[in-house]
PDB file of C-alpha atoms in Angstrom:
ATOM      1  CA  UNK P 736      41.253   8.664   8.493  1.00 71.00           C
ATOM      2  CA  UNK P 737      42.320  12.320   8.420  1.00 81.00           C
ATOM      3  CA  UNK P 738      37.945  13.131   9.987  1.00 94.00           C
ATOM      4  CA  UNK P 739      37.022  16.565   8.350  1.00 97.00           C
ATOM      5  CA  UNK P 740      39.723  19.085   7.426  1.00 97.00           C
ATOM      6  CA  UNK P 741      39.779  22.819   5.896  1.00 97.00           C
ATOM      7  CA  UNK P 742      42.007  24.940   3.987  1.00 97.00           C
ATOM      8  CA  UNK P 743      43.273  27.479   4.709  1.00 97.00           C
ATOM      9  CA  UNK P 744      43.526  27.500   8.611  1.00 96.00           C
ATOM     10  CA  UNK P 745      44.143  31.596   8.134  1.00 96.00           C
ATOM     11  CA  UNK P 746      43.550  34.257   6.093  1.00 96.00           C
ATOM     12  CA  UNK P 747      43.270  37.749   5.946  1.00 97.00           C
ATOM     13  CA  UNK P 748      41.210  39.532   2.859  1.00 97.00           C
ATOM     14  CA  UNK P 749      40.435  42.704   1.744  1.00 97.00           C
ATOM     15  CA  UNK P 750      36.909  44.178   1.132  1.00 97.00           C
ATOM     16  CA  UNK P 751      36.067  43.212  -2.088  1.00 97.00           C
ATOM     17  CA  UNK P 752      37.786  40.266  -2.839  1.00 97.00           C
ATOM     18  CA  UNK P 753      36.857  36.502  -3.128  1.00 96.00           C
ATOM     19  CA  UNK P 754      38.529  33.570  -1.636  1.00 95.00           C
ATOM     20  CA  UNK P 755      36.615  29.994  -1.803  1.00 97.00           C
ATOM     21  CA  UNK P 756      37.012  27.783   1.745  1.00 97.00           C
ATOM     22  CA  UNK P 757      37.837  24.058   1.178  1.00 97.00           C
ATOM     23  CA  UNK P 758      36.531  20.742   3.441  1.00 98.00           C
ATOM     24  CA  UNK P 759      36.907  17.592   3.100  1.00 98.00           C
ATOM     25  CA  UNK P 760      35.984  14.437   4.853  1.00 97.00           C
ATOM     26  CA  UNK P 761      36.752  10.405   4.180  1.00 96.00           C
ATOM     27  CA  UNK P 762      34.030   9.175   5.934  1.00 94.00           C
ATOM     28  CA  UNK P 763      32.225   8.748   2.932  1.00 93.00           C
ATOM     29  CA  UNK P 764      29.222  10.975   4.424  1.00 92.00           C
ATOM     30  CA  UNK P 765      26.237  11.893   2.861  1.00 91.00           C
ATOM     31  CA  UNK P 766      25.864  15.031   4.081  1.00 91.00           C
ATOM     32  CA  UNK P 767      28.469  18.441   4.744  1.00 94.00           C
ATOM     33  CA  UNK P 768      27.772  22.002   6.449  1.00 94.00           C
ATOM     34  CA  UNK P 769      29.127  25.295   6.963  1.00 97.00           C
ATOM     35  CA  UNK P 770      28.634  27.400   9.905  1.00 96.00           C
ATOM     36  CA  UNK P 771      29.741  30.118  10.913  1.00 97.00           C
ATOM     37  CA  UNK P 772      30.834  30.899  14.658  1.00 96.00           C
ATOM     38  CA  UNK P 773      31.265  33.967  16.265  1.00 93.00           C
ATOM     39  CA  UNK P 774      31.440  35.623  19.576  1.00 84.00           C
ATOM     40  CA  UNK P 775      28.347  35.197  21.776  1.00 78.00           C
ATOM     41  CA  UNK P 776      26.661  33.348  18.491  1.00 81.00           C
ATOM     42  CA  UNK P 777      27.316  29.526  18.726  1.00 87.00           C
ATOM     43  CA  UNK P 778      27.373  28.226  15.545  1.00 92.00           C
ATOM     44  CA  UNK P 779      25.232  29.270  12.648  1.00 92.00           C
ATOM     45  CA  UNK P 780      24.544  27.284   9.188  1.00 92.00           C
ATOM     46  CA  UNK P 781      25.430  28.658   6.542  1.00 95.00           C
ATOM     47  CA  UNK P 782      24.461  26.156   3.910  1.00 94.00           C
ATOM     48  CA  UNK P 783      24.523  22.116   3.847  1.00 92.00           C
ATOM     49  CA  UNK P 784      24.395  19.319   1.222  1.00 92.00           C
ATOM     50  CA  UNK P 785      22.791  15.968   1.313  1.00 88.00           C
ATOM     51  CA  UNK P 786      24.227  14.877  -0.903  1.00 90.00           C
ATOM     52  CA  UNK P 787      26.612  15.102  -4.125  1.00 93.00           C
ATOM     53  CA  UNK P 788      25.498  17.407  -6.349  1.00 93.00           C
ATOM     54  CA  UNK P 789      22.703  19.584  -4.104  1.00 92.00           C
ATOM     55  CA  UNK P 790      23.178  22.327  -1.757  1.00 93.00           C
ATOM     56  CA  UNK P 791      20.450  23.939   0.560  1.00 91.00           C
ATOM     57  CA  UNK P 792      20.746  27.332   2.763  1.00 90.00           C
ATOM     58  CA  UNK P 793      20.915  27.364   5.821  1.00 89.00           C
ATOM     59  CA  UNK P 794      20.533  30.072   8.471  1.00 87.00           C
ATOM     60  CA  UNK P 795      22.385  32.798   7.557  1.00 92.00           C
ATOM     61  CA  UNK P 796      23.792  32.071   3.582  1.00 94.00           C
ATOM     62  CA  UNK P 797      23.528  35.915   2.046  1.00 95.00           C
ATOM     63  CA  UNK P 798      26.420  36.582   0.276  1.00 96.00           C
ATOM     64  CA  UNK P 799      27.815  32.865   0.680  1.00 97.00           C
ATOM     65  CA  UNK P 800      27.891  30.351  -2.471  1.00 97.00           C
ATOM     66  CA  UNK P 801      28.790  26.322  -1.959  1.00 97.00           C
ATOM     67  CA  UNK P 802      28.907  23.655  -4.308  1.00 97.00           C
ATOM     68  CA  UNK P 803      29.402  19.664  -3.961  1.00 97.00           C
ATOM     69  CA  UNK P 804      30.920  18.318  -7.160  1.00 95.00           C
ATOM     70  CA  UNK P 805      32.371  16.035  -5.325  1.00 96.00           C
ATOM     71  CA  UNK P 806      31.128  13.432  -1.991  1.00 96.00           C
ATOM     72  CA  UNK P 807      33.633  14.200  -0.332  1.00 97.00           C
ATOM     73  CA  UNK P 808      34.655  17.736  -0.420  1.00 97.00           C
ATOM     74  CA  UNK P 809      32.233  21.099   0.057  1.00 98.00           C
ATOM     75  CA  UNK P 810      33.685  24.418  -0.733  1.00 98.00           C
ATOM     76  CA  UNK P 811      32.238  27.802   0.152  1.00 98.00           C
ATOM     77  CA  UNK P 812      32.925  31.071  -1.403  1.00 97.00           C
ATOM     78  CA  UNK P 813      33.154  34.782  -0.426  1.00 96.00           C
ATOM     79  CA  UNK P 814      32.013  36.113  -4.233  1.00 92.00           C
ATOM     80  CA  UNK P 815      32.815  39.933  -2.359  1.00 96.00           C
ATOM     81  CA  UNK P 816      34.498  39.834   0.857  1.00 96.00           C
ATOM     82  CA  UNK P 817      32.593  41.808   3.680  1.00 97.00           C
ATOM     83  CA  UNK P 818      33.701  42.553   6.964  1.00 96.00           C
ATOM     84  CA  UNK P 819      31.095  41.599   8.822  1.00 96.00           C
ATOM     85  CA  UNK P 820      32.432  38.772   7.108  1.00 97.00           C
ATOM     86  CA  UNK P 821      35.501  38.100  10.122  1.00 97.00           C
ATOM     87  CA  UNK P 822      34.608  34.755  11.616  1.00 97.00           C
ATOM     88  CA  UNK P 823      35.452  31.388  11.933  1.00 97.00           C
ATOM     89  CA  UNK P 824      34.173  29.054   9.523  1.00 98.00           C
ATOM     90  CA  UNK P 825      33.623  24.971  10.600  1.00 98.00           C
ATOM     91  CA  UNK P 826      33.087  22.328   8.223  1.00 97.00           C
ATOM     92  CA  UNK P 827      31.044  19.645   9.340  1.00 95.00           C
ATOM     93  CA  UNK P 828      29.306  16.664   8.095  1.00 94.00           C
ATOM     94  CA  UNK P 829      27.290  13.383   9.341  1.00 91.00           C
ATOM     95  CA  UNK P 830      25.911  10.064   8.412  1.00 85.00           C
ATOM     96  CA  UNK P 831      21.646  11.793   8.677  1.00 74.00           C
ATOM     97  CA  UNK P 832      20.730  15.427   9.381  1.00 67.00           C
ATOM     98  CA  UNK P 833      18.005  14.808  12.194  1.00 61.00           C
ATOM     99  CA  UNK P 834      15.572  14.106  10.725  1.00 57.00           C
ATOM    100  CA  UNK P 835      12.350  11.563  10.906  1.00 52.00           C
ATOM    101  CA  UNK P 836      13.935  11.109  14.411  1.00 50.00           C
ATOM    102  CA  UNK P 837      17.605  10.476  13.300  1.00 57.00           C
ATOM    103  CA  UNK P 838      20.871  12.114  14.887  1.00 64.00           C
ATOM    104  CA  UNK P 839      22.751  15.222  14.002  1.00 68.00           C
ATOM    105  CA  UNK P 840      26.075  14.387  14.656  1.00 85.00           C
ATOM    106  CA  UNK P 841      29.144  15.781  12.937  1.00 91.00           C
ATOM    107  CA  UNK P 842      31.871  15.895  12.932  1.00 94.00           C
ATOM    108  CA  UNK P 843      33.644  19.141  12.420  1.00 96.00           C
ATOM    109  CA  UNK P 844      36.819  20.162  11.251  1.00 97.00           C
ATOM    110  CA  UNK P 845      39.695  22.766  13.184  1.00 96.00           C
ATOM    111  CA  UNK P 846      38.099  25.659  10.901  1.00 96.00           C
ATOM    112  CA  UNK P 847      39.244  28.710   9.686  1.00 97.00           C
ATOM    113  CA  UNK P 848      40.277  32.357  11.226  1.00 97.00           C
ATOM    114  CA  UNK P 849      38.885  34.601   7.872  1.00 97.00           C
ATOM    115  CA  UNK P 850      39.555  38.250   8.976  1.00 97.00           C
ATOM    116  CA  UNK P 851      37.754  40.907   6.024  1.00 97.00           C
ATOM    117  CA  UNK P 852      39.852  44.284   6.007  1.00 96.00           C
TER     118      UNK P 852
ATOM    119  CA  UNK D1134      11.577  27.764  15.788  1.00 48.00           C
ATOM    120  CA  UNK D1135      12.969  25.451  18.261  1.00 53.00           C
ATOM    121  CA  UNK D1136      15.049  28.164  19.706  1.00 78.00           C
ATOM    122  CA  UNK D1137      17.555  26.564  22.592  1.00 88.00           C
ATOM    123  CA  UNK D1138      17.820  28.440  25.627  1.00 92.00           C
ATOM    124  CA  UNK D1139      21.590  27.844  27.996  1.00 94.00           C
ATOM    125  CA  UNK D1140      22.903  29.454  30.197  1.00 96.00           C
ATOM    126  CA  UNK D1141      26.073  31.127  29.400  1.00 94.00           C
ATOM    127  CA  UNK D1142      28.489  30.423  31.407  1.00 96.00           C
ATOM    128  CA  UNK D1143      29.294  28.473  34.437  1.00 97.00           C
ATOM    129  CA  UNK D1144      31.484  27.619  37.234  1.00 97.00           C
ATOM    130  CA  UNK D1145      32.673  24.918  38.562  1.00 97.00           C
ATOM    131  CA  UNK D1146      35.467  22.565  40.853  1.00 98.00           C
ATOM    132  CA  UNK D1147      37.109  19.907  41.273  1.00 97.00           C
ATOM    133  CA  UNK D1148      35.219  16.237  41.666  1.00 97.00           C
ATOM    134  CA  UNK D1149      32.272  17.763  41.554  1.00 97.00           C
ATOM    135  CA  UNK D1150      29.012  17.704  39.402  1.00 97.00           C
ATOM    136  CA  UNK D1151      28.201  19.506  36.782  1.00 98.00           C
ATOM    137  CA  UNK D1152      24.637  19.852  34.983  1.00 98.00           C
ATOM    138  CA  UNK D1153      23.338  22.379  32.378  1.00 98.00           C
ATOM    139  CA  UNK D1154      19.983  22.489  31.471  1.00 97.00           C
ATOM    140  CA  UNK D1155      18.970  23.716  28.171  1.00 96.00           C
ATOM    141  CA  UNK D1156      14.683  25.049  26.975  1.00 95.00           C
ATOM    142  CA  UNK D1157      14.088  23.804  23.227  1.00 91.00           C
ATOM    143  CA  UNK D1158      10.283  24.829  23.810  1.00 90.00           C
ATOM    144  CA  UNK D1159       8.832  23.706  20.696  1.00 85.00           C
ATOM    145  CA  UNK D1160      10.971  20.612  19.533  1.00 86.00           C
ATOM    146  CA  UNK D1161       9.774  18.914  17.138  1.00 83.00           C
ATOM    147  CA  UNK D1162       7.811  15.337  17.701  1.00 82.00           C
ATOM    148  CA  UNK D1163      10.767  12.671  15.880  1.00 80.00           C
ATOM    149  CA  UNK D1164      13.663  14.971  17.268  1.00 84.00           C
ATOM    150  CA  UNK D1165      16.888  14.670  18.651  1.00 87.00           C
ATOM    151  CA  UNK D1166      18.589  16.078  21.881  1.00 90.00           C
ATOM    152  CA  UNK D1167      22.167  15.909  20.777  1.00 91.00           C
ATOM    153  CA  UNK D1168      24.708  17.375  22.942  1.00 94.00           C
ATOM    154  CA  UNK D1169      28.288  19.215  22.200  1.00 96.00           C
ATOM    155  CA  UNK D1170      31.311  19.818  23.302  1.00 97.00           C
ATOM    156  CA  UNK D1171      34.006  22.654  22.223  1.00 96.00           C
ATOM    157  CA  UNK D1172      37.888  23.620  23.233  1.00 96.00           C
ATOM    158  CA  UNK D1173      39.538  27.458  21.830  1.00 91.00           C
ATOM    159  CA  UNK D1174      41.218  26.424  18.766  1.00 89.00           C
ATOM    160  CA  UNK D1175      39.243  23.851  17.863  1.00 94.00           C
ATOM    161  CA  UNK D1176      35.617  22.577  16.209  1.00 95.00           C
ATOM    162  CA  UNK D1177      32.844  20.929  18.779  1.00 95.00           C
ATOM    163  CA  UNK D1178      32.784  16.880  19.339  1.00 95.00           C
ATOM    164  CA  UNK D1179      30.039  15.102  19.958  1.00 93.00           C
ATOM    165  CA  UNK D1180      29.312  14.068  23.542  1.00 95.00           C
ATOM    166  CA  UNK D1181      25.939  12.946  23.984  1.00 94.00           C
ATOM    167  CA  UNK D1182      22.032  12.383  22.234  1.00 91.00           C
ATOM    168  CA  UNK D1183      19.173  11.222  23.554  1.00 90.00           C
ATOM    169  CA  UNK D1184      15.472  11.520  23.015  1.00 89.00           C
ATOM    170  CA  UNK D1185      13.556  10.676  25.987  1.00 88.00           C
ATOM    171  CA  UNK D1186      14.365   9.844  29.428  1.00 89.00           C
ATOM    172  CA  UNK D1187      17.711   9.225  30.790  1.00 94.00           C
ATOM    173  CA  UNK D1188      21.163   7.968  28.670  1.00 93.00           C
ATOM    174  CA  UNK D1189      24.468   6.901  29.458  1.00 94.00           C
ATOM    175  CA  UNK D1190      27.495   6.998  28.004  1.00 94.00           C
ATOM    176  CA  UNK D1191      31.412   6.933  29.535  1.00 93.00           C
ATOM    177  CA  UNK D1192      31.518  10.488  29.472  1.00 92.00           C
ATOM    178  CA  UNK D1193      28.369  12.047  30.689  1.00 97.00           C
ATOM    179  CA  UNK D1194      24.654  11.617  31.450  1.00 97.00           C
ATOM    180  CA  UNK D1195      21.856  13.086  29.019  1.00 97.00           C
ATOM    181  CA  UNK D1196      18.105  13.779  31.930  1.00 97.00           C
ATOM    182  CA  UNK D1197      15.122  15.008  29.345  1.00 96.00           C
ATOM    183  CA  UNK D1198      11.382  15.107  31.258  1.00 96.00           C
ATOM    184  CA  UNK D1199       8.062  13.197  29.891  1.00 95.00           C
ATOM    185  CA  UNK D1200       7.493  16.491  27.851  1.00 94.00           C
ATOM    186  CA  UNK D1201      10.886  16.870  25.956  1.00 93.00           C
ATOM    187  CA  UNK D1202      10.712  20.229  26.850  1.00 94.00           C
ATOM    188  CA  UNK D1203      14.374  21.021  28.360  1.00 95.00           C
ATOM    189  CA  UNK D1204      17.361  18.686  28.796  1.00 96.00           C
ATOM    190  CA  UNK D1205      20.407  17.970  31.111  1.00 97.00           C
ATOM    191  CA  UNK D1206      24.319  17.718  30.344  1.00 98.00           C
ATOM    192  CA  UNK D1207      25.302  15.890  33.668  1.00 98.00           C
ATOM    193  CA  UNK D1208      29.535  15.742  34.461  1.00 97.00           C
ATOM    194  CA  UNK D1209      30.737  13.930  37.085  1.00 94.00           C
ATOM    195  CA  UNK D1210      33.029  14.907  38.461  1.00 93.00           C
ATOM    196  CA  UNK D1211      34.467  17.259  37.012  1.00 97.00           C
ATOM    197  CA  UNK D1212      38.474  17.809  36.300  1.00 97.00           C
ATOM    198  CA  UNK D1213      40.583  21.090  34.579  1.00 97.00           C
ATOM    199  CA  UNK D1214      40.253  19.413  31.236  1.00 96.00           C
ATOM    200  CA  UNK D1215      36.102  19.290  31.144  1.00 97.00           C
ATOM    201  CA  UNK D1216      37.120  23.411  30.999  1.00 97.00           C
ATOM    202  CA  UNK D1217      35.317  24.121  27.629  1.00 97.00           C
ATOM    203  CA  UNK D1218      31.987  25.903  26.084  1.00 96.00           C
ATOM    204  CA  UNK D1219      28.687  22.973  26.057  1.00 97.00           C
ATOM    205  CA  UNK D1220      26.659  23.445  23.213  1.00 95.00           C
ATOM    206  CA  UNK D1221      22.957  22.145  23.401  1.00 93.00           C
ATOM    207  CA  UNK D1222      20.782  21.066  19.633  1.00 90.00           C
ATOM    208  CA  UNK D1223      17.772  20.791  18.411  1.00 86.00           C
ATOM    209  CA  UNK D1224      16.164  20.750  14.878  1.00 80.00           C
ATOM    210  CA  UNK D1225      14.828  24.039  13.197  1.00 75.00           C
ATOM    211  CA  UNK D1226      12.382  24.751  10.616  1.00 72.00           C
ATOM    212  CA  UNK D1227      14.962  27.181   8.561  1.00 68.00           C
ATOM    213  CA  UNK D1228      13.773  29.920   6.099  1.00 67.00           C
ATOM    214  CA  UNK D1229      13.093  27.744   2.591  1.00 65.00           C
ATOM    215  CA  UNK D1230      11.429  25.265   4.893  1.00 68.00           C
ATOM    216  CA  UNK D1231      13.594  22.418   5.249  1.00 70.00           C
ATOM    217  CA  UNK D1232      14.397  21.236   8.813  1.00 72.00           C
ATOM    218  CA  UNK D1233      18.063  21.960   9.542  1.00 80.00           C
ATOM    219  CA  UNK D1234      20.346  21.623  13.179  1.00 83.00           C
ATOM    220  CA  UNK D1235      20.513  24.606  15.447  1.00 82.00           C
ATOM    221  CA  UNK D1236      23.018  25.248  18.126  1.00 86.00           C
ATOM    222  CA  UNK D1237      22.726  27.495  20.781  1.00 83.00           C
ATOM    223  CA  UNK D1238      24.339  29.710  21.740  1.00 90.00           C
ATOM    224  CA  UNK D1239      26.423  27.608  24.201  1.00 94.00           C
ATOM    225  CA  UNK D1240      27.569  27.081  28.626  1.00 96.00           C
ATOM    226  CA  UNK D1241      30.971  28.540  29.045  1.00 96.00           C
ATOM    227  CA  UNK D1242      32.071  25.594  31.634  1.00 98.00           C
ATOM    228  CA  UNK D1243      34.859  27.306  33.616  1.00 98.00           C
ATOM    229  CA  UNK D1244      36.477  24.484  36.116  1.00 98.00           C
ATOM    230  CA  UNK D1245      38.564  25.594  39.346  1.00 97.00           C
ATOM    231  CA  UNK D1246      41.133  23.433  41.370  1.00 96.00           C
TER     232      UNK D1246
END
Protein backbone atom coordinates (compact mmCIF):
# COMPACT_ATOMS: atom_id res chain seq x y z
CA UNK A 1 0.00 0.00 0.00
CA UNK A 2 1.22 3.49 -0.84
CA UNK A 3 -0.71 5.05 2.05
CA UNK A 4 -1.26 8.77 1.46
CA UNK A 5 0.41 10.39 -1.55
CA UNK A 6 0.53 14.05 -2.56
CA UNK A 7 1.34 15.73 -5.84
CA UNK A 8 3.25 17.83 -6.57
CA UNK A 9 6.05 17.80 -3.98
CA UNK A 10 7.19 21.34 -4.76
CA UNK A 11 5.65 24.27 -6.60
CA UNK A 12 6.42 27.93 -7.12
CA UNK A 13 3.57 30.23 -8.12
CA UNK A 14 3.31 33.89 -8.93
CA UNK A 15 0.75 36.00 -7.09
CA UNK A 16 -2.65 35.58 -8.70
CA UNK A 17 -1.98 32.22 -10.32
CA UNK A 18 -4.10 29.19 -9.54
CA UNK A 19 -3.24 25.59 -8.83
CA UNK A 20 -4.63 22.33 -7.48
CA UNK A 21 -2.94 20.02 -5.02
CA UNK A 22 -3.91 16.36 -5.24
CA UNK A 23 -4.10 13.94 -2.34
CA UNK A 24 -4.76 10.23 -2.81
CA UNK A 25 -5.16 7.45 -0.24
CA UNK A 26 -5.50 3.71 -0.75
CA UNK A 27 -6.69 2.74 2.76
CA UNK A 28 -10.41 3.17 2.08
CA UNK A 29 -10.62 5.91 4.71
CA UNK A 30 -13.79 7.96 4.96
CA UNK A 31 -12.15 11.04 6.45
CA UNK A 32 -9.61 13.25 4.71
CA UNK A 33 -7.96 16.52 5.71
CA UNK A 34 -5.85 19.35 4.36
CA UNK A 35 -3.47 21.16 6.73
CA UNK A 36 -0.96 23.92 6.31
CA UNK A 37 2.19 24.14 8.38
CA UNK A 38 4.03 27.38 8.97
CA UNK A 39 7.10 27.90 11.17
CA UNK A 40 6.14 28.07 14.85
CA UNK A 41 2.44 27.56 14.11
CA UNK A 42 2.08 23.81 14.14
CA UNK A 43 -0.46 22.31 11.73
CA UNK A 44 -3.69 24.18 11.05
CA UNK A 45 -6.69 22.52 9.46
CA UNK A 46 -7.85 24.15 6.21
CA UNK A 47 -10.72 21.92 5.08
CA UNK A 48 -11.79 18.39 5.69
CA UNK A 49 -14.15 15.77 4.32
CA UNK A 50 -16.22 13.15 6.12
CA UNK A 51 -16.96 11.19 2.97
CA UNK A 52 -17.25 11.22 -0.80
CA UNK A 53 -19.05 14.32 -2.01
CA UNK A 54 -18.84 16.18 1.33
CA UNK A 55 -16.48 18.91 2.49
CA UNK A 56 -16.35 21.28 5.46
CA UNK A 57 -14.33 24.25 6.66
CA UNK A 58 -11.55 23.92 9.18
CA UNK A 59 -9.67 26.54 11.15
CA UNK A 60 -8.18 28.53 8.23
CA UNK A 61 -10.35 27.97 5.10
CA UNK A 62 -10.17 31.42 3.46
CA UNK A 63 -8.52 31.47 0.03
CA UNK A 64 -8.88 27.72 -0.50
CA UNK A 65 -11.46 25.41 -2.03
CA UNK A 66 -11.68 21.63 -1.92
CA UNK A 67 -13.46 18.79 -3.65
CA UNK A 68 -13.96 15.10 -2.86
CA UNK A 69 -15.47 13.61 -6.02
CA UNK A 70 -13.98 10.19 -5.33
CA UNK A 71 -13.51 8.57 -1.94
CA UNK A 72 -9.79 8.08 -2.45
CA UNK A 73 -9.01 11.61 -3.64
CA UNK A 74 -9.15 15.00 -1.95
CA UNK A 75 -8.21 18.10 -3.96
CA UNK A 76 -7.13 21.45 -2.58
CA UNK A 77 -7.42 24.47 -4.88
CA UNK A 78 -5.97 27.94 -4.73
CA UNK A 79 -7.90 30.17 -7.12
CA UNK A 80 -5.69 33.27 -6.79
CA UNK A 81 -2.49 32.57 -4.90
CA UNK A 82 -1.14 35.11 -2.42
CA UNK A 83 2.28 35.28 -0.72
CA UNK A 84 0.52 34.54 2.60
CA UNK A 85 -0.24 31.08 1.22
CA UNK A 86 3.43 30.19 1.07
CA UNK A 87 3.55 27.14 3.30
CA UNK A 88 3.93 23.39 3.49
CA UNK A 89 0.66 21.60 2.84
CA UNK A 90 -0.11 18.20 4.31
CA UNK A 91 -2.93 15.88 3.46
CA UNK A 92 -4.10 13.22 5.92
CA UNK A 93 -6.75 10.52 6.14
CA UNK A 94 -8.31 8.50 8.95
CA UNK A 95 -10.95 5.88 9.76
CA UNK A 96 -12.61 8.13 12.35
CA UNK A 97 -12.52 11.79 13.30
CA UNK A 98 -12.46 11.97 17.04
CA UNK A 99 -16.21 12.27 17.42
CA UNK A 100 -18.05 10.57 20.25
CA UNK A 101 -14.81 9.53 21.85
CA UNK A 102 -13.28 7.99 18.77
CA UNK A 103 -9.63 8.34 17.97
CA UNK A 104 -7.75 10.91 15.96
CA UNK A 105 -5.25 8.52 14.39
CA UNK A 106 -4.47 10.16 11.09
CA UNK A 107 -2.12 9.05 8.32
CA UNK A 108 -0.20 11.85 6.68
CA UNK A 109 1.26 12.35 3.23
CA UNK A 110 4.81 13.64 2.64
CA UNK A 111 3.73 17.23 2.06
CA UNK A 112 3.80 19.83 -0.73
CA UNK A 113 6.08 22.82 -0.36
CA UNK A 114 4.43 25.83 -2.03
CA UNK A 115 6.07 29.19 -2.54
CA UNK A 116 4.09 32.17 -3.83
CA UNK A 117 6.18 35.08 -5.07
CA UNK B 1 -11.93 26.23 23.00
CA UNK B 2 -9.81 23.14 23.63
CA UNK B 3 -6.51 24.81 22.78
CA UNK B 4 -3.32 23.03 23.78
CA UNK B 5 -0.12 24.38 25.29
CA UNK B 6 3.25 22.65 25.07
CA UNK B 7 6.84 23.71 25.76
CA UNK B 8 8.44 25.08 22.61
CA UNK B 9 11.63 23.08 22.97
CA UNK B 10 13.43 20.54 25.15
CA UNK B 11 16.94 19.14 25.26
CA UNK B 12 18.02 15.71 26.45
CA UNK B 13 20.85 13.21 26.19
CA UNK B 14 20.95 9.71 24.84
CA UNK B 15 19.68 7.11 27.28
CA UNK B 16 17.61 9.53 29.35
CA UNK B 17 13.85 9.46 29.82
CA UNK B 18 12.03 12.46 28.35
CA UNK B 19 8.65 13.71 29.52
CA UNK B 20 6.71 16.25 27.45
CA UNK B 21 3.58 17.73 28.99
CA UNK B 22 0.64 19.21 27.11
CA UNK B 23 -2.06 21.30 28.75
CA UNK B 24 -5.62 21.06 27.42
CA UNK B 25 -7.77 22.70 30.08
CA UNK B 26 -11.01 22.67 28.08
CA UNK B 27 -10.88 19.17 26.65
CA UNK B 28 -14.30 17.74 25.84
CA UNK B 29 -15.68 14.95 27.99
CA UNK B 30 -15.55 12.35 25.23
CA UNK B 31 -12.34 13.42 23.51
CA UNK B 32 -9.17 11.40 23.16
CA UNK B 33 -5.66 12.81 23.51
CA UNK B 34 -3.32 11.89 20.69
CA UNK B 35 0.40 12.48 20.17
CA UNK B 36 2.32 12.70 16.92
CA UNK B 37 6.00 12.79 15.97
CA UNK B 38 7.34 14.74 13.02
CA UNK B 39 10.78 14.62 11.44
CA UNK B 40 12.02 17.38 9.11
CA UNK B 41 10.51 17.27 5.62
CA UNK B 42 8.06 14.53 6.60
CA UNK B 43 4.43 14.37 7.61
CA UNK B 44 3.52 13.73 11.27
CA UNK B 45 3.37 10.14 12.45
CA UNK B 46 0.99 8.78 15.10
CA UNK B 47 2.72 7.74 18.33
CA UNK B 48 0.10 7.06 20.98
CA UNK B 49 -3.35 8.01 22.17
CA UNK B 50 -5.36 7.70 25.35
CA UNK B 51 -8.48 8.73 27.18
CA UNK B 52 -7.51 8.42 30.85
CA UNK B 53 -4.90 6.97 33.23
CA UNK B 54 -1.93 5.37 31.51
CA UNK B 55 -1.36 3.92 28.07
CA UNK B 56 1.83 2.20 26.95
CA UNK B 57 2.97 0.86 23.61
CA UNK B 58 6.31 -0.18 22.17
CA UNK B 59 7.35 3.42 21.56
CA UNK B 60 6.08 5.54 24.44
CA UNK B 61 3.82 5.91 27.45
CA UNK B 62 1.04 8.42 27.93
CA UNK B 63 0.00 9.58 31.38
CA UNK B 64 -3.36 11.32 31.81
CA UNK B 65 -4.47 12.53 35.26
CA UNK B 66 -8.03 12.10 36.47
CA UNK B 67 -9.09 15.65 35.53
CA UNK B 68 -7.71 15.13 31.98
CA UNK B 69 -6.61 18.76 31.76
CA UNK B 70 -3.10 17.72 30.82
CA UNK B 71 -1.21 14.75 29.48
CA UNK B 72 2.43 13.69 29.55
CA UNK B 73 4.19 11.84 26.78
CA UNK B 74 7.06 9.77 28.14
CA UNK B 75 9.86 8.54 25.88
CA UNK B 76 12.09 5.98 27.63
CA UNK B 77 15.83 5.97 26.99
CA UNK B 78 15.86 8.35 24.03
CA UNK B 79 18.34 8.05 21.19
CA UNK B 80 19.56 10.53 18.59
CA UNK B 81 16.83 9.30 16.23
CA UNK B 82 14.17 10.61 18.63
CA UNK B 83 15.16 14.18 17.74
CA UNK B 84 11.90 15.49 16.25
CA UNK B 85 8.92 17.74 16.91
CA UNK B 86 6.19 16.24 19.08
CA UNK B 87 2.58 17.41 18.86
CA UNK B 88 -0.39 16.74 21.09
CA UNK B 89 -3.81 16.77 19.50
CA UNK B 90 -7.31 17.20 20.90
CA UNK B 91 -10.58 18.30 19.38
CA UNK B 92 -11.92 21.84 19.10
CA UNK B 93 -15.01 23.61 17.82
CA UNK B 94 -14.51 25.28 14.44
CA UNK B 95 -16.21 28.57 13.56
CA UNK B 96 -18.95 26.65 11.78
CA UNK B 97 -19.73 24.65 14.92
CA UNK B 98 -18.17 21.36 13.83
CA UNK B 99 -15.75 19.42 15.99
CA UNK B 100 -12.31 19.27 14.39
CA UNK B 101 -8.85 17.94 15.30
CA UNK B 102 -6.56 20.69 16.57
CA UNK B 103 -2.81 20.38 16.84
CA UNK B 104 -0.69 22.20 19.37
CA UNK B 105 2.33 24.20 18.21
CA UNK B 106 4.64 21.31 19.00
CA UNK B 107 7.68 20.66 21.16
CA UNK B 108 11.04 20.45 19.42
CA UNK B 109 13.07 17.74 21.17
CA UNK B 110 16.81 17.66 20.57
CA UNK B 111 18.71 14.62 21.82
CA UNK B 112 22.44 15.12 22.32
CA UNK B 113 25.13 12.40 22.24
